[in-house]
Structures are given as C-alpha cells and as structure tokens.
PDB file of N, CA and C in Angstrom:
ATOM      1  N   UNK A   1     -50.736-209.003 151.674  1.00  0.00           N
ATOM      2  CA  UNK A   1     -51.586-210.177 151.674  1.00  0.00           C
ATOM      3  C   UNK A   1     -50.833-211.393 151.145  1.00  0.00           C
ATOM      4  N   UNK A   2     -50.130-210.941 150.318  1.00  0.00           N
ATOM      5  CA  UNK A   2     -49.078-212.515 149.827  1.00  0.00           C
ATOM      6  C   UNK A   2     -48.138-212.745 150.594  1.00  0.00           C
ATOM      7  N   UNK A   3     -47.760-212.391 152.395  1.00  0.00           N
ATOM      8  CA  UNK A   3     -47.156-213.284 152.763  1.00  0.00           C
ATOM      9  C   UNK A   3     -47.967-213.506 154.092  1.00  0.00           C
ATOM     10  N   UNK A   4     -49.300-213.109 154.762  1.00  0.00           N
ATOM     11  CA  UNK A   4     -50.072-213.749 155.252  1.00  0.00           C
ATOM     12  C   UNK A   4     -51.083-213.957 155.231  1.00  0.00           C
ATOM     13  N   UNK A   5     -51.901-214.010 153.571  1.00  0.00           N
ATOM     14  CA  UNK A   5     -52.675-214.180 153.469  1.00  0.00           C
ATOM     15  C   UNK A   5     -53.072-215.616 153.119  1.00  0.00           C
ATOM     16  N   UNK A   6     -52.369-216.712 152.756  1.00  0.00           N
ATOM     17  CA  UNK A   6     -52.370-218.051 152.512  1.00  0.00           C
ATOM     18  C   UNK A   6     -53.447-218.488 153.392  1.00  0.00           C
ATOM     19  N   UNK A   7     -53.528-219.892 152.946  1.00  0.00           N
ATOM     20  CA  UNK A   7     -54.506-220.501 153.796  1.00  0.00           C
ATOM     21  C   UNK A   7     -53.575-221.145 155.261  1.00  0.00           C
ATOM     22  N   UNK A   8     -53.962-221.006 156.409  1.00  0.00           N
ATOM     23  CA  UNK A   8     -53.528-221.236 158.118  1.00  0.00           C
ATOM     24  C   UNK A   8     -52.333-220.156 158.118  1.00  0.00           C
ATOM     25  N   UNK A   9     -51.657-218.923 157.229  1.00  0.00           N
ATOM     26  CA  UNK A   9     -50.823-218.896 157.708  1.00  0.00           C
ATOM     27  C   UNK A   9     -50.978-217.684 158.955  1.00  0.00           C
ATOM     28  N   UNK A  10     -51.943-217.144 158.751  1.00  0.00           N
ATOM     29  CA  UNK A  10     -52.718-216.440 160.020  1.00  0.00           C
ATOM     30  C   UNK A  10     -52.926-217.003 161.425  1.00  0.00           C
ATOM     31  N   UNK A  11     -53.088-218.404 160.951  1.00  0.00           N
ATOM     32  CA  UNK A  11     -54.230-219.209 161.967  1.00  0.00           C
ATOM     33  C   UNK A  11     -52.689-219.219 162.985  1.00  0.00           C
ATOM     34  N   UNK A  12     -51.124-219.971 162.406  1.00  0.00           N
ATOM     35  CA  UNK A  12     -49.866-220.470 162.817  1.00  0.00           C
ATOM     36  C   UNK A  12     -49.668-219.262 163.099  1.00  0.00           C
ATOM     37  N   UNK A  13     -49.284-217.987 162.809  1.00  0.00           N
ATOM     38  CA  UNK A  13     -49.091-217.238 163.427  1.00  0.00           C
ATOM     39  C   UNK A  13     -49.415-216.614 164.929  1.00  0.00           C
ATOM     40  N   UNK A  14     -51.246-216.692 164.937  1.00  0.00           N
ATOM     41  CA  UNK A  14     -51.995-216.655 165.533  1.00  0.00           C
ATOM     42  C   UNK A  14     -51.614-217.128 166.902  1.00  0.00           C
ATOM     43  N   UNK A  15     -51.810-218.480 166.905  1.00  0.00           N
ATOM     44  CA  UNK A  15     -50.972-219.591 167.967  1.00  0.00           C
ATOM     45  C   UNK A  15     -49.712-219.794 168.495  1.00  0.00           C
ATOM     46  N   UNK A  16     -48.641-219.132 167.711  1.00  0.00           N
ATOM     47  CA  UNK A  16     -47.826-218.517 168.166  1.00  0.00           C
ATOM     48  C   UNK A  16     -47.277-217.293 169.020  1.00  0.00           C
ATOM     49  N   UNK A  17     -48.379-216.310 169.126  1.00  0.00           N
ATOM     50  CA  UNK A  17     -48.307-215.041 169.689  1.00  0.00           C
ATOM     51  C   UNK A  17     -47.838-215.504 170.882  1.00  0.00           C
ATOM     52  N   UNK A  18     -48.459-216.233 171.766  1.00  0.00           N
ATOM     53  CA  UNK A  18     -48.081-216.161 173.199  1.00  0.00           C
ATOM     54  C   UNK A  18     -46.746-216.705 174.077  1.00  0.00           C
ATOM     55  N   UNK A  19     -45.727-217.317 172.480  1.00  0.00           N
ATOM     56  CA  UNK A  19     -44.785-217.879 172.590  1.00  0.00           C
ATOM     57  C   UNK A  19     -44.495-218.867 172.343  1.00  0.00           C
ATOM     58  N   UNK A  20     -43.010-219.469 172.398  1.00  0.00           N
ATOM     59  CA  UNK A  20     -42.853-220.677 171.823  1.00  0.00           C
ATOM     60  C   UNK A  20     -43.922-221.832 172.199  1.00  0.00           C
ATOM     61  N   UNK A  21     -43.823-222.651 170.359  1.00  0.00           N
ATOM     62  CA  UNK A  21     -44.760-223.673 170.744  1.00  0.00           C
ATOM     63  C   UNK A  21     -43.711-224.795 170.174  1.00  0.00           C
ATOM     64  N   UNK A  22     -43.964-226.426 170.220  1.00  0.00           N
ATOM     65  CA  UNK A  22     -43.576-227.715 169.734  1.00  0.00           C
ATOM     66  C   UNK A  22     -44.595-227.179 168.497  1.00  0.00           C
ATOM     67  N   UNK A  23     -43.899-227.762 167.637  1.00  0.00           N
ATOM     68  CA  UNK A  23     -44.560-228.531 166.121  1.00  0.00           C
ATOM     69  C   UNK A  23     -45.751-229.055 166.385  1.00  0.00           C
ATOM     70  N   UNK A  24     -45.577-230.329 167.211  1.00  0.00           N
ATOM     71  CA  UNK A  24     -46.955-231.549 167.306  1.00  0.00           C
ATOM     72  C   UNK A  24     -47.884-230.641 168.274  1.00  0.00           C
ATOM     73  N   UNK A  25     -47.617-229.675 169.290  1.00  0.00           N
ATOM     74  CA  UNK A  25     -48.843-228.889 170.000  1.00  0.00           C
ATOM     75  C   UNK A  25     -49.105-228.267 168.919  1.00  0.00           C
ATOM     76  N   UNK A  26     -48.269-227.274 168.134  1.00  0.00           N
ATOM     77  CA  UNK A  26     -48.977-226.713 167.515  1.00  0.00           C
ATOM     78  C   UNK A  26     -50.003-227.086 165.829  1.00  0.00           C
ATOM     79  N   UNK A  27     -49.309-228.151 165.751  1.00  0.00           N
ATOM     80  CA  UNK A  27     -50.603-229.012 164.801  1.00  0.00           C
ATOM     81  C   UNK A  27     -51.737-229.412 165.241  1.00  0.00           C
ATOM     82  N   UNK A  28     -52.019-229.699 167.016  1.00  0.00           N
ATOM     83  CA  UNK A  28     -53.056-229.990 167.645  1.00  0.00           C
ATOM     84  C   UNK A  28     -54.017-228.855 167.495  1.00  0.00           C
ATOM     85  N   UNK A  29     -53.138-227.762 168.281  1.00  0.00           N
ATOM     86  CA  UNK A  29     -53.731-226.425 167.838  1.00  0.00           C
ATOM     87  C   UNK A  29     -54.922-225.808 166.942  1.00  0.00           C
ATOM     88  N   UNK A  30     -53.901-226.345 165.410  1.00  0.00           N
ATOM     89  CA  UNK A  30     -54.847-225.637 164.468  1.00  0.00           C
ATOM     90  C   UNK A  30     -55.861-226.790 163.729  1.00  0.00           C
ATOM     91  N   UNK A  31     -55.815-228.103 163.970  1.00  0.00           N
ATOM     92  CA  UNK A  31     -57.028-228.530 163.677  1.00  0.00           C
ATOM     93  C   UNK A  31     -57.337-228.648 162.479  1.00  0.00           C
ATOM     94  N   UNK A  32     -57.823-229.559 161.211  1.00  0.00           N
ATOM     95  CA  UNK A  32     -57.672-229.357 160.519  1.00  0.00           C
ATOM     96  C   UNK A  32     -56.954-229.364 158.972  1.00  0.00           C
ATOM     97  N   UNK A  33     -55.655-228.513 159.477  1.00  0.00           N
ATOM     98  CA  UNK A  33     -54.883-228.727 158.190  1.00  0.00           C
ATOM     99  C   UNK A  33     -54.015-229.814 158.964  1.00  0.00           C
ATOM    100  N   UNK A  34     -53.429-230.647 158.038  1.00  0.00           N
ATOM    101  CA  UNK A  34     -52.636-231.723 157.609  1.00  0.00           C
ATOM    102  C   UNK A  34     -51.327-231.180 158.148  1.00  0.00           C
ATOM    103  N   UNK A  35     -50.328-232.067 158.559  1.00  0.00           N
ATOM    104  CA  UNK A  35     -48.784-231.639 159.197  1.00  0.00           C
ATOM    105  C   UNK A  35     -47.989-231.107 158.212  1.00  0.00           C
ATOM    106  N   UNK A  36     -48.599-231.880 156.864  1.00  0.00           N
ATOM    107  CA  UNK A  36     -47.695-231.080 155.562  1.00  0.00           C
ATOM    108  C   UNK A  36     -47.636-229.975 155.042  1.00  0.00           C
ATOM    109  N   UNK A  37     -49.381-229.510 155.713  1.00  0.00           N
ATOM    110  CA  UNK A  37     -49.325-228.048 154.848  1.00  0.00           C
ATOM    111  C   UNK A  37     -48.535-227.278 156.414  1.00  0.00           C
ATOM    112  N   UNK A  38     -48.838-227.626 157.227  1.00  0.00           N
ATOM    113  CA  UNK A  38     -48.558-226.734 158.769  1.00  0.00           C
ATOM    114  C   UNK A  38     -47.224-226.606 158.040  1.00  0.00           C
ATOM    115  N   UNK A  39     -46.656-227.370 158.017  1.00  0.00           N
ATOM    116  CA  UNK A  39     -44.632-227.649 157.547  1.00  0.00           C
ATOM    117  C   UNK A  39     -44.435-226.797 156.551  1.00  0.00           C
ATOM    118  N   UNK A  40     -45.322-226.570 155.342  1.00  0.00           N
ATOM    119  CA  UNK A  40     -45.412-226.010 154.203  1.00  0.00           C
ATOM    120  C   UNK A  40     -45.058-224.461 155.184  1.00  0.00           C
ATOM    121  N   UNK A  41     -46.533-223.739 155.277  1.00  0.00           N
ATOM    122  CA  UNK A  41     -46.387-222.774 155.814  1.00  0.00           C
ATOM    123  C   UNK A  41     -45.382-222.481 156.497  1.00  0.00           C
ATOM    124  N   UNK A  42     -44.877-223.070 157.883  1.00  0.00           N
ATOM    125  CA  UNK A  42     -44.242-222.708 158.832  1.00  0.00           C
ATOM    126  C   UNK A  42     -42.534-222.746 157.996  1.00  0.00           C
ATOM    127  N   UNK A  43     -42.014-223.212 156.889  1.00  0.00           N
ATOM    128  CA  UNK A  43     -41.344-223.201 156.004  1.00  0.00           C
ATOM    129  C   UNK A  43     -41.134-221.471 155.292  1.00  0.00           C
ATOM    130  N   UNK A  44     -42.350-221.391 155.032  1.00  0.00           N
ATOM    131  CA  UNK A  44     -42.676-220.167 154.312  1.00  0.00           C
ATOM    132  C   UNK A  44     -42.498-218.905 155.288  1.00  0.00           C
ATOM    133  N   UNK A  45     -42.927-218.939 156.093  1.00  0.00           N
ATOM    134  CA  UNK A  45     -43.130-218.083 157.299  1.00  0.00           C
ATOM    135  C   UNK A  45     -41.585-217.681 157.637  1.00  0.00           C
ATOM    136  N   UNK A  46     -40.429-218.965 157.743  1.00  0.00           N
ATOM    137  CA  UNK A  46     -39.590-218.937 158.045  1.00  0.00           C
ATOM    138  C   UNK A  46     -38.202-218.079 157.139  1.00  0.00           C
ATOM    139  N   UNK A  47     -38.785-218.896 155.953  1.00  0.00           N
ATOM    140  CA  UNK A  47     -38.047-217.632 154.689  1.00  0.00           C
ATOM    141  C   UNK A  47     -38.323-216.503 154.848  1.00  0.00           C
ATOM    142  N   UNK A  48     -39.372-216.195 155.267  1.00  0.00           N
ATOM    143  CA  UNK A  48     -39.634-214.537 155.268  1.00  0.00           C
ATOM    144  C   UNK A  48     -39.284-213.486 156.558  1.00  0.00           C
ATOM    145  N   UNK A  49     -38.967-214.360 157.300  1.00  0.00           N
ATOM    146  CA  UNK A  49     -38.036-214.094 158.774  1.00  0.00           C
ATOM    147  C   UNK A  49     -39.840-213.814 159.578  1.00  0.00           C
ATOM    148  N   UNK A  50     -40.618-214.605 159.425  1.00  0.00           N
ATOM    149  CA  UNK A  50     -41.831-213.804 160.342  1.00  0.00           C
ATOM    150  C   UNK A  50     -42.082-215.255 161.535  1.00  0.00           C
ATOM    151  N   UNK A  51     -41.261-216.622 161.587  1.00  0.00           N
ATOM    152  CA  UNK A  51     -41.053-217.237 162.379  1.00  0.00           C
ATOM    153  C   UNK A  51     -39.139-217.822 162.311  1.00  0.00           C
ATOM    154  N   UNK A  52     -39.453-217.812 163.701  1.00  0.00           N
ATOM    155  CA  UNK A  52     -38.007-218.801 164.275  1.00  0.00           C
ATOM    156  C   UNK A  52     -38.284-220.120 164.367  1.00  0.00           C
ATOM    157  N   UNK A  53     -37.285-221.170 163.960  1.00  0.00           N
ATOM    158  CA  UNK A  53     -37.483-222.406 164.231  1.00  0.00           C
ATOM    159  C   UNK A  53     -36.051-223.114 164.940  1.00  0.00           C
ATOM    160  N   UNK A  54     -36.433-223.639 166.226  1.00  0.00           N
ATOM    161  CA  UNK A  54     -35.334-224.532 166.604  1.00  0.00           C
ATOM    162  C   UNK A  54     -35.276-225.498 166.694  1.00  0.00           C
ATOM    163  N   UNK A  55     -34.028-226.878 166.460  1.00  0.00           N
ATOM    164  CA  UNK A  55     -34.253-227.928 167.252  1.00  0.00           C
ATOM    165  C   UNK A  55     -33.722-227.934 168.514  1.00  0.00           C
ATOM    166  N   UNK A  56     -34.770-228.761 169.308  1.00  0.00           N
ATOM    167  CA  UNK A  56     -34.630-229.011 170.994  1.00  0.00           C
ATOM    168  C   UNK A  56     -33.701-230.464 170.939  1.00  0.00           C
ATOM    169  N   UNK A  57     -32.433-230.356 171.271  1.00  0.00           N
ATOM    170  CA  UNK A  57     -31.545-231.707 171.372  1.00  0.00           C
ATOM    171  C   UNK A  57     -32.032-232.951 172.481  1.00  0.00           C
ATOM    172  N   UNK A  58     -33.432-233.446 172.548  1.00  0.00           N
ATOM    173  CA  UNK A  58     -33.795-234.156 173.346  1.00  0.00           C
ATOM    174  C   UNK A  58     -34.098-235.441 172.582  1.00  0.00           C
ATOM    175  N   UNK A  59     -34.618-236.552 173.862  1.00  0.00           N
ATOM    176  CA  UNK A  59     -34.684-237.374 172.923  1.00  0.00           C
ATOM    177  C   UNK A  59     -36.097-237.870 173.587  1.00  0.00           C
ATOM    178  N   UNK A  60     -37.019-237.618 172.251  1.00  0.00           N
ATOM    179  CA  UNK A  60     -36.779-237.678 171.005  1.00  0.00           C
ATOM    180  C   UNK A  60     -36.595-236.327 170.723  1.00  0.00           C
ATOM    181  N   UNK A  61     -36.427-236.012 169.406  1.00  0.00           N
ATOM    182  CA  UNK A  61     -35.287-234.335 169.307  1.00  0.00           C
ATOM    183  C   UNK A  61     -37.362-233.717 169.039  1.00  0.00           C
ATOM    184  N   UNK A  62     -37.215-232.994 169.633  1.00  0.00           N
ATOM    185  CA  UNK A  62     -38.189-231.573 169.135  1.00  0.00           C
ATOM    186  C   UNK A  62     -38.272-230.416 168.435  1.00  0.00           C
ATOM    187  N   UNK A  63     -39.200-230.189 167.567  1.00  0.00           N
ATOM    188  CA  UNK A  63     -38.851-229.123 167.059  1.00  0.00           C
ATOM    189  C   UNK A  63     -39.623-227.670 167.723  1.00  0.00           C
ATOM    190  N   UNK A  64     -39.341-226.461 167.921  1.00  0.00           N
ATOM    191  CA  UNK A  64     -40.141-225.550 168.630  1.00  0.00           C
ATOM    192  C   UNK A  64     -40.009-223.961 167.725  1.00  0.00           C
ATOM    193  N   UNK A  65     -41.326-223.657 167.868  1.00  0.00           N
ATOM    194  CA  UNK A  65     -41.354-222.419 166.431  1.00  0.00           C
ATOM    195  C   UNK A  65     -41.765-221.236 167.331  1.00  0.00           C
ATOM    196  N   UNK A  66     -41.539-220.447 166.787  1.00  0.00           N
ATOM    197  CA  UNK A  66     -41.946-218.692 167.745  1.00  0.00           C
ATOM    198  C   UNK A  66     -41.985-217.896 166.444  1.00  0.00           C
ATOM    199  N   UNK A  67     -42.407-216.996 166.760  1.00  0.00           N
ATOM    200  CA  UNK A  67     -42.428-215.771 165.881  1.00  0.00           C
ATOM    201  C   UNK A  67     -41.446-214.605 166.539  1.00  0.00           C
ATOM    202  N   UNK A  68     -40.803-214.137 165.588  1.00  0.00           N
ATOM    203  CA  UNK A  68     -39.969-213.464 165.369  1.00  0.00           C
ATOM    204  C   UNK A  68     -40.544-211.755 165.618  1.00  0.00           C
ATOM    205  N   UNK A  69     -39.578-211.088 166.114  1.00  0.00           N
ATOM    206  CA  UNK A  69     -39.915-209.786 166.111  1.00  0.00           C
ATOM    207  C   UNK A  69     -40.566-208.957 165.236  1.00  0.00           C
ATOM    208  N   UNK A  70     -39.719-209.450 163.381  1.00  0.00           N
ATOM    209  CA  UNK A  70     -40.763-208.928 162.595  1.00  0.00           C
ATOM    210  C   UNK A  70     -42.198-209.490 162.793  1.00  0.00           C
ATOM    211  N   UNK A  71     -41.977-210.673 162.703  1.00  0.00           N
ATOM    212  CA  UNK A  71     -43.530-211.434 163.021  1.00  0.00           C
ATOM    213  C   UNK A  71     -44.771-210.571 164.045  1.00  0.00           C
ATOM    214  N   UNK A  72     -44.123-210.335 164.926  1.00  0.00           N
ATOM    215  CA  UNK A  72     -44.847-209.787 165.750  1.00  0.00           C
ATOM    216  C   UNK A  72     -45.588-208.423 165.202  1.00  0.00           C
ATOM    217  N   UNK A  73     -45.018-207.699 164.070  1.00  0.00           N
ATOM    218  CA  UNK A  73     -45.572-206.816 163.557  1.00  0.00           C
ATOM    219  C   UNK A  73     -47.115-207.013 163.006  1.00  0.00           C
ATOM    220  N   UNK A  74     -47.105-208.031 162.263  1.00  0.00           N
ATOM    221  CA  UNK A  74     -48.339-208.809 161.535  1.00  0.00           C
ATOM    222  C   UNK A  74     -49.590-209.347 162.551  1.00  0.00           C
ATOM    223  N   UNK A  75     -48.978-209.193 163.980  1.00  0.00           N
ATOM    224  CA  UNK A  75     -50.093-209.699 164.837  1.00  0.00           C
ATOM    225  C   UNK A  75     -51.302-208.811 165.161  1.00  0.00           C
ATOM    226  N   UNK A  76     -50.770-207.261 165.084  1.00  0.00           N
ATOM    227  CA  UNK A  76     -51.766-206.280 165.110  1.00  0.00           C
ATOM    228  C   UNK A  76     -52.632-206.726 164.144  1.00  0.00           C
ATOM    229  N   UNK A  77     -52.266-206.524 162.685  1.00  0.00           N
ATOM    230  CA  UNK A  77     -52.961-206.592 161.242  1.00  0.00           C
ATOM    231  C   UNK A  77     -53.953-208.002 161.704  1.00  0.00           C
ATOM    232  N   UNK A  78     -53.712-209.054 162.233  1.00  0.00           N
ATOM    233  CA  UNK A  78     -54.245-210.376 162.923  1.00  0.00           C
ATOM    234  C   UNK A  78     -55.643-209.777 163.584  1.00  0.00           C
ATOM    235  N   UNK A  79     -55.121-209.155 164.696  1.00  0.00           N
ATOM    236  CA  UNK A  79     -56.015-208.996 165.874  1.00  0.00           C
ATOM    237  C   UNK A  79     -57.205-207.946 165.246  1.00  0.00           C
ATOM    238  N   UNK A  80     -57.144-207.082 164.262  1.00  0.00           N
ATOM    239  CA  UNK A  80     -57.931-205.823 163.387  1.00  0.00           C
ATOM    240  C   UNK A  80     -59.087-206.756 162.674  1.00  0.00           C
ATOM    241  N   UNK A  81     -58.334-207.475 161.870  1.00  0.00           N
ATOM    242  CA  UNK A  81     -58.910-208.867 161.278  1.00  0.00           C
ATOM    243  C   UNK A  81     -60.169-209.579 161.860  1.00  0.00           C
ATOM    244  N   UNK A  82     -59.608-210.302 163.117  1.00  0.00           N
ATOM    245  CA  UNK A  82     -60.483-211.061 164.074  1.00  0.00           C
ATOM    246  C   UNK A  82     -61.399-209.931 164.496  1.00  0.00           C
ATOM    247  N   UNK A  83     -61.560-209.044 164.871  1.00  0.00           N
ATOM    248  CA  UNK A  83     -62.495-207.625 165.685  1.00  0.00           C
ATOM    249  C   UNK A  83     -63.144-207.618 164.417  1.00  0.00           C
ATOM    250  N   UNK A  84     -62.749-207.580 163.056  1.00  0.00           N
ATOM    251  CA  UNK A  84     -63.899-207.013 162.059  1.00  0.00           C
ATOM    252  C   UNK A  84     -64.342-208.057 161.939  1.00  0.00           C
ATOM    253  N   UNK A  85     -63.870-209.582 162.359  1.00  0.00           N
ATOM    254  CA  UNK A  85     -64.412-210.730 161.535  1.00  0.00           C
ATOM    255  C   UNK A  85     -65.710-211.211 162.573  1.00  0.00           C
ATOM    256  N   UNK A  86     -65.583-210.702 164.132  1.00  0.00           N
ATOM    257  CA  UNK A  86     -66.786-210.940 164.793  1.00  0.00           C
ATOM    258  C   UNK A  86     -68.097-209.929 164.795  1.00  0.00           C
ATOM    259  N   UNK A  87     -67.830-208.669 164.290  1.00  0.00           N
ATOM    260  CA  UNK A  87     -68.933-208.033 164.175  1.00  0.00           C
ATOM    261  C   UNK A  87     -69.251-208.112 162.959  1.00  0.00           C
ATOM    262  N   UNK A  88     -69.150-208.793 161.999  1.00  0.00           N
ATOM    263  CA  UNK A  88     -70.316-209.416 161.126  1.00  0.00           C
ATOM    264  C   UNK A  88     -71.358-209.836 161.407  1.00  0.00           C
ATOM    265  N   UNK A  89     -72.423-209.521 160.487  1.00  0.00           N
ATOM    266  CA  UNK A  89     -73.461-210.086 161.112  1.00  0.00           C
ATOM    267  C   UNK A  89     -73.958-211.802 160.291  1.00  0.00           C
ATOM    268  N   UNK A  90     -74.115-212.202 161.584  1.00  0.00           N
ATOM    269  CA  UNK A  90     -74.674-213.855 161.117  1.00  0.00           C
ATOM    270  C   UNK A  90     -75.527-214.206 160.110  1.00  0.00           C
ATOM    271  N   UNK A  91     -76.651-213.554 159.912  1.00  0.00           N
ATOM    272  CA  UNK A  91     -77.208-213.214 158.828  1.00  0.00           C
ATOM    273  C   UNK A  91     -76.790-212.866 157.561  1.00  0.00           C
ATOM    274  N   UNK A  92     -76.699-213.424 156.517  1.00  0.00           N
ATOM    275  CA  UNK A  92     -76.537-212.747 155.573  1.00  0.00           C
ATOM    276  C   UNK A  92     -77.355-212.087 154.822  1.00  0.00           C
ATOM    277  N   UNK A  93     -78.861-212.052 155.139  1.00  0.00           N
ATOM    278  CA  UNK A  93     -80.141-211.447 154.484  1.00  0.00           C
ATOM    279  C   UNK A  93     -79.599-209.762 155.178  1.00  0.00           C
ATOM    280  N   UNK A  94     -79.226-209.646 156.522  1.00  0.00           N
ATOM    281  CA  UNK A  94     -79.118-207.925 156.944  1.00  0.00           C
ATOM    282  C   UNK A  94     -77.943-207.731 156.454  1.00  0.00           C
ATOM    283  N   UNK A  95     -76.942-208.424 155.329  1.00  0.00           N
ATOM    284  CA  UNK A  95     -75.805-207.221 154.967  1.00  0.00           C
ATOM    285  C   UNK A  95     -76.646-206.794 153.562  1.00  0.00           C
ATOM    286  N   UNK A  96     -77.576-207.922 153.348  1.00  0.00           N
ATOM    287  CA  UNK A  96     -77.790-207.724 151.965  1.00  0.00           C
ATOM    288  C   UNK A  96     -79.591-206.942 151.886  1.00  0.00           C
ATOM    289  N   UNK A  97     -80.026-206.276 152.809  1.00  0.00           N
ATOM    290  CA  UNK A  97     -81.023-205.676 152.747  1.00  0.00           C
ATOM    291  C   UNK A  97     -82.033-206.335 152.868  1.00  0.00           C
TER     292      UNK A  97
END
C-alpha cells in the first residue's frame, strides 16, 4: 500500500495501462489533481521503476510516461480494487443494517 496507495497514484497508473501517454493528456485525464501533484507522483512512481518516462525531441519537446513491466504487475491489484469498489452498495443504511 505505500507505493500505490497515495492519493492519484492508482488513478496515473490506471491511465496508463493502455500505453504511452503525454504528460498534458494525461493531466487532462485525471481531472482534478493539480500538474504538481501528477509530477509529484509520476516522480515517485518513477523511483520505484513502476513508470517509464521519456523526452520526445520535438518542438515543443514532450514529455511521454508508460508503465513499466513491473508496473504492469500492480494493474491486476488495480482492476480487483475497481470490481470490489463497484459492488458496494450505494446505500450506506444496507451495509449498516
């Protein structure tokens, strides 16, 4: 849980599964958090080898992030997550009797 349990670092992962993304799509993406924390995370993510980051030599230069093979491990633990997180029930009076 302490290296994807942070706050978005699920969400960046998440959005990454389907392959490389830009920085600025993927801040569109998640909505929300601020470019600093996205940077924060995707920083963090990167120390821990669970994303790749390149620059694209264009102009203007781009940056483009993927997840990494280990990364890809954590996407199951993701997808288990989301399946338990929709059969909750909306109610909170029927978890609580």
């Amino acid at each position: 849980m302490r290296i994807i349990g942070g706050k978005w670092t699920g969400s960046i992962l998440w959005h990454l599964k389907d392959g490389p993304v830009r920085f600025n799509d993927l801040s569109r993406m998640i909505g929300g958090a601020s470019k600093k924390m996205i940077t924060e995370r995707l920083r963090q993510l990167e120390a821990q080898g669970l994303v790749r980051r390149d620059v694209v030599e264009t102009k203007p230069l781009s940056v483009i992030y993927e997840v990494t093979d280990f990364g890809r491990t954590a996407l199951g633990f993701l997808d288990e997550l989301r399946k338990w997180s929709e059969e909750l029930p909306h109610n909170t009076d029927k978890v609580n009797g």
